[in-house]
Amino acid sequence: MTSQLFPPDVQQTLDLVGIFVFALSGGLLAVRKNMDIFGICVLAEATALGGGVMRDLVIGATPVVAFTNLGYFVTPLVAGLVVFFLHPEVERINRSVQTLDALGLGLFCVTGTAKAHDYGLGSVASVALGMLTAAGGGVIRDVLASEMPSLLRWDREIYAVPALVGAALVAILISVGHLTTSTASAAALTAFVLRMLALKYGWRAPRAWHRNGSRTSEE
């Protein structure tokens, strides 16, 4: 299968690391919103698993892996507990968390696109689901926390765009028959580098053309 890009043990380890870091970001938002431990764990789970669950439901990969692999479900709970007890320390290493989050973004946009292709979807749909896998959990997190999804806000560095680029590269590699562990890793690395450059230089997606320039204040 196309989505079997890495040895199973390596794939699962990478997945769990990415899930853990995504869950940390969900838990931290819950703390900022003054949620209790249940809310922290719910946001951690939603952020970590939401994108993959939505992808699997769309392609019909049921029951979804998040509920058939205990490690995938428990890991966000562990991250939620870490945030509950150690959130000041986690906030202090937020730059490192953002770096690992970018790595997770790169990994999940690649594996999500490849899995969608394995289930018979075309290139465009596979790219869309690859981006959804990487960024969908963050959208669910923000909606549950009553915030505008960060990937839709003009004042946040681009997040979905790097995932879109990584997913598109995978779709192109599949179409020309050159998707391998090495090329998939290169696509993931491209998404990671774009995200890190966006964080470093404050890259944002352009707003409406010829907009009159008055920026609305943020709530």
XYZ file of C-alpha atoms in Angstrom:
219
model
C 0.000 0.000 0.000
C 1.157 3.514 -0.792
C 0.579 4.688 2.778
C 3.020 2.125 4.184
C 5.896 4.555 3.766
C 7.890 3.510 6.816
C 8.378 0.253 8.739
C 5.347 -0.285 11.008
C 7.248 0.320 14.256
C 8.811 3.509 12.918
C 5.464 4.703 11.553
C 3.718 4.166 14.874
C 6.484 5.892 16.818
C 6.348 8.919 14.530
C 2.560 8.994 14.751
C 2.589 8.881 18.547
C 5.169 11.657 18.803
C 3.112 13.835 16.470
C -0.100 13.030 18.350
C 1.531 13.868 21.681
C 2.739 17.265 20.503
C -0.578 18.149 18.866
C -2.277 17.196 22.138
C 0.018 19.527 24.084
C -1.171 22.475 21.991
C -4.782 21.527 22.637
C -4.185 21.202 26.349
C -2.408 24.552 26.527
C -5.330 26.315 24.857
C -7.658 24.678 27.364
C -5.538 26.018 30.227
C -5.635 29.523 28.730
C -9.428 29.184 28.536
C -9.488 28.206 32.225
C -10.957 24.756 31.546
C -10.920 21.938 34.096
C -9.055 18.667 33.682
C -11.866 17.156 31.624
C -11.810 20.098 29.217
C -8.022 19.884 28.963
C -8.179 16.210 28.032
C -11.037 16.744 25.566
C -9.141 19.473 23.725
C -5.975 17.385 23.795
C -7.813 14.416 22.244
C -9.621 16.558 19.672
C -6.467 18.339 18.551
C -4.383 15.191 18.320
C -6.885 12.866 16.660
C -9.506 15.081 15.029
C -7.880 15.387 11.621
C -7.181 11.680 11.281
C -10.659 10.727 12.482
C -12.319 13.035 9.942
C -10.118 11.646 7.156
C -10.917 8.045 8.047
C -14.646 8.763 8.206
C -14.558 10.406 4.770
C -12.663 7.535 3.112
C -14.582 4.832 4.976
C -11.634 3.472 6.953
C -13.781 2.333 9.862
C -13.525 1.693 12.701
C -11.045 4.553 12.706
C -7.517 3.764 13.842
C -7.748 6.245 16.717
C -10.193 3.865 18.401
C -8.653 0.555 17.400
C -5.101 1.376 18.534
C -5.092 2.021 22.271
C -1.803 3.911 22.073
C -3.332 6.500 19.768
C -6.177 7.167 22.199
C -4.143 7.115 25.425
C -1.262 9.320 24.230
C -3.349 12.542 24.120
C -4.623 11.780 27.627
C -1.027 11.558 28.837
C -0.254 14.866 27.127
C -3.337 16.399 28.763
C -2.147 15.304 32.194
C 1.320 16.694 31.487
C -0.240 20.059 30.660
C -2.547 19.891 33.694
C 0.349 19.495 36.109
C 3.201 21.211 34.233
C 1.614 23.849 31.998
C 3.970 26.679 33.104
C 6.958 24.555 32.100
C 5.324 23.536 28.812
C 4.583 27.197 28.035
C 8.261 28.034 28.609
C 9.350 25.532 25.961
C 6.642 26.651 23.535
C 9.198 27.254 20.787
C 10.282 23.613 20.990
C 6.644 22.531 20.995
C 6.047 24.604 17.848
C 9.038 22.942 16.179
C 7.743 19.463 16.975
C 4.265 20.547 15.900
C 5.712 21.551 12.524
C 7.298 18.116 12.227
C 3.941 16.524 12.976
C 2.320 18.745 10.372
C 4.800 17.522 7.760
C 4.364 13.867 8.691
C 0.578 13.865 8.804
C 0.025 15.758 5.563
C 2.152 13.116 3.815
C 0.637 10.014 5.399
C -2.891 11.432 5.163
C -2.555 12.039 1.429
C -1.078 8.600 0.820
C -3.830 6.869 2.820
C -6.573 8.740 0.952
C -5.008 7.609 -2.319
C -4.948 4.004 -1.100
C -8.705 4.224 -0.599
C -9.258 5.161 -4.214
C -9.473 8.952 -4.102
C -8.062 11.107 -6.871
C -5.199 13.542 -6.516
C -7.218 16.636 -5.591
C -9.311 14.843 -2.983
C -6.224 13.119 -1.565
C -4.443 16.452 -1.181
C -7.471 17.937 0.562
C -7.598 15.032 2.997
C -3.854 15.195 3.564
C -4.229 18.820 4.592
C -7.256 17.897 6.714
C -5.258 15.191 8.496
C -2.550 17.676 9.424
C -4.652 20.723 10.281
C -8.167 19.461 11.012
C -7.539 18.776 14.682
C -6.520 22.371 15.250
C -9.771 23.578 13.694
C -11.813 21.334 15.998
C -9.759 22.552 18.974
C -10.436 26.194 18.195
C -14.145 25.657 17.559
C -14.540 23.807 20.876
C -12.710 26.676 22.591
C -15.037 29.250 20.952
C -12.257 30.799 18.859
C -11.940 31.501 15.170
C -9.771 28.671 13.783
C -6.221 29.949 13.812
C -5.515 28.774 10.272
C -8.254 31.153 9.050
C -6.929 34.222 10.856
C -4.909 36.801 8.944
C -2.773 37.601 11.999
C -1.375 34.085 12.362
C 1.541 32.594 10.469
C 0.554 30.243 7.649
C -0.218 26.719 8.835
C -2.486 25.042 6.316
C -0.408 26.266 3.347
C 2.707 24.227 4.276
C 0.471 21.175 4.758
C -1.125 21.833 1.365
C 2.296 22.044 -0.291
C 3.480 18.819 1.346
C 0.281 17.005 0.384
C 0.499 18.272 -3.205
C 4.073 17.024 -3.498
C 2.945 13.575 -2.366
C 0.123 13.537 -4.913
C 2.585 14.469 -7.671
C 5.020 11.776 -6.550
C 2.231 9.192 -6.579
C 1.116 10.237 -10.063
C 4.621 9.787 -11.491
C 5.253 6.567 -9.574
C 8.088 7.891 -7.425
C 6.664 7.918 -3.912
C 9.230 6.190 -1.713
C 10.334 6.539 1.886
C 12.979 9.031 0.775
C 10.738 11.162 -1.411
C 7.928 11.094 1.152
C 10.397 12.250 3.797
C 11.470 15.068 1.474
C 7.843 16.168 1.064
C 7.336 16.119 4.843
C 10.568 18.080 5.289
C 9.370 20.681 2.779
C 6.178 21.260 4.759
C 8.190 21.426 7.980
C 10.662 23.972 6.591
C 7.868 26.169 5.211
C 6.130 26.190 8.569
C 9.346 27.026 10.438
C 10.160 29.832 7.997
C 6.632 31.172 8.483
C 7.181 31.224 12.243
C 10.584 32.873 11.885
C 9.605 35.562 9.388
C 5.922 35.993 10.223
C 4.686 34.818 6.834
C 0.943 35.235 6.388
C -1.403 34.454 3.534
C -2.562 37.511 1.530
C -5.935 39.004 2.266
C -8.538 40.200 -0.246
C -7.058 42.001 -3.263
C -7.394 45.807 -3.161
C -8.754 45.700 0.349
C -8.839 49.308 1.608
C -6.088 48.619 4.154
C -8.041 49.195 7.350
C -7.382 46.272 9.618
C -10.144 45.295 11.941
C -9.159 44.970 15.584
C -8.951 41.495 17.073
C -11.303 40.464 19.809
